[in-house]
Amino acid sequence: LLYNIYMYIDVSVASYNGKDTKTFCYECDPALAGELAVAQLVSLNFARKPAIGVVRKLNAQKPAGVKKFEKIKAVLPLAPLPQALLELADWMIEYYACPASSVWQLMLPKNPTTKPRKVFSKNPQKTIEPFKLSGPQQKALGAILKDPRPSLLVGVMGSGKTEIYFHLITQILKNNKSAILLMPEIFLTSQMIERAKKHFGNKLLATHSSMTPAERRAFWVECNQRSKNEGLVVLGPRSSLFSPLNNLGLIIIDECHEQSYKQDASPRYQTEYVAAKLASLDRKS
């Protein structure tokens, strides 16, 4: 008897510059086939250069009409990407008519084949409960929790919106889901990070523009690996929206009127629109 000892996989290549969601078929050795899953990251060659691919489909049979296939080089030791993030990438490529590579650049870490150094502590940290809300704050919180639709929370600076955010996030964490709190870079101060850390301890993963590439990669891996088993809180600027969080339960955009939520380089997106799309996709997955 003869058996097909190879597996054929459809892959989204991160360096592909076409303005479409085209995938490419690669061959996988039997030794690697057991490690493969949809949404897994793999290393490969594309246009004769090293590249990263995202597995989109596993094919047991060899596709017709093609005689020779490139082989993937390795399966990266990372958890598969959340399904909602894959669908968001496809949507952004088509909706914003932008090169696929520019979208994957938002969602994947630089040099994912490099082992990140330890940056985040996993040791349990003592935390405090969010402060008790005032009557108007409690009323706003109740209205948000009752309505599954997006909510607009209006209040001047210093009116206590952040405390409402912390109460919402606490509810999400109790359900073992993750939350994203987006802030304009100008408001993302060390005081704000320390304030959030007092409430969420080592469940808080903060990111900002002054982080090194190694620190960004470590942040990405933490989100990718830990959110499979526990709820996390990501605090950062607009790019944090693309963190690879599983079981996402809440997205908060603080000061959503700020100009910094609009990206002027490709893909030219508005954060509120993309956040709404991600929320709708995550509900389905």
XYZ file of N, CA, C and O in Angstrom, residues 6 13 31 44 74 89 108 119 145 156 158 160-161 183 185 195 203 205 219 223 225 227 242 249 268 281:
104
model
N 2.868 13.268 2.963
C 3.008 14.717 3.107
C 1.650 15.359 3.348
O 0.608 14.842 2.928
N 0.958 34.518 3.768
C 2.360 34.888 3.936
C 2.444 36.345 4.380
O 1.902 37.235 3.719
N 7.257 14.777 9.869
C 7.791 15.066 11.206
C 7.201 16.334 11.804
O 7.144 16.486 13.024
N 9.067 29.885 6.554
C 9.129 29.366 5.200
C 9.926 30.329 4.327
O 10.376 31.381 4.800
N 9.799 25.277 9.444
C 9.587 24.954 10.853
C 8.224 25.444 11.304
O 7.652 26.379 10.725
N -7.907 40.352 10.004
C -6.859 40.633 9.016
C -7.431 40.596 7.605
O -7.186 41.505 6.792
N 1.566 40.597 13.867
C 2.623 39.648 14.190
C 3.825 40.372 14.768
O 4.103 41.516 14.415
N 10.414 39.347 30.426
C 10.139 40.754 30.736
C 9.056 40.871 31.793
O 9.126 41.710 32.688
N -23.492 47.459 31.515
C -23.555 46.001 31.680
C -24.845 45.407 31.117
O -24.859 44.259 30.669
N -16.173 64.748 31.755
C -14.981 65.584 31.662
C -13.811 64.871 32.338
O -13.997 63.911 33.088
N -11.258 63.763 34.886
C -11.325 63.757 36.345
C -12.691 63.417 36.908
O -12.893 63.464 38.132
N -14.144 60.495 36.836
C -14.232 59.129 37.359
C -14.508 58.060 36.326
O -14.934 56.951 36.688
N -14.251 58.350 35.043
C -14.489 57.339 34.009
C -13.562 56.129 34.188
O -13.976 54.986 33.979
N -5.556 53.694 25.159
C -5.412 55.081 25.585
C -4.541 55.825 24.571
O -3.639 55.229 23.978
N -1.417 57.811 23.416
C -0.053 57.682 23.949
C 0.261 58.756 24.986
O 0.941 58.502 25.980
N -1.135 52.628 38.427
C -2.502 52.654 38.985
C -3.259 51.385 38.574
O -3.936 50.759 39.405
N -1.715 40.288 35.890
C -2.616 40.108 34.752
C -2.559 41.303 33.799
O -3.071 41.245 32.683
N -0.770 43.648 31.217
C 0.332 43.702 30.255
C 0.257 45.062 29.571
O -0.679 45.329 28.819
N 6.019 40.886 24.972
C 4.627 41.256 25.231
C 3.690 40.417 24.371
O 2.693 39.872 24.847
N 0.793 37.573 25.621
C -0.619 37.588 25.218
C -0.997 36.269 24.542
O -2.026 35.655 24.850
N 0.393 33.244 24.647
C 0.463 32.012 25.417
C -0.475 32.011 26.628
O -1.204 31.052 26.857
N -3.149 33.937 27.490
C -4.592 34.172 27.382
C -5.362 32.910 27.019
O -6.590 32.906 27.028
N -4.514 44.881 18.345
C -4.187 43.680 17.573
C -3.421 42.648 18.398
O -2.808 41.739 17.840
N -13.204 39.715 25.938
C -14.548 40.034 26.410
C -14.888 41.501 26.428
O -16.060 41.867 26.553
N -4.511 52.602 6.573
C -5.046 53.831 7.175
C -6.411 53.544 7.800
O -7.438 53.682 7.158
N -16.628 39.977 15.466
C -16.032 38.695 15.076
C -15.780 37.824 16.277
O -15.970 36.594 16.219
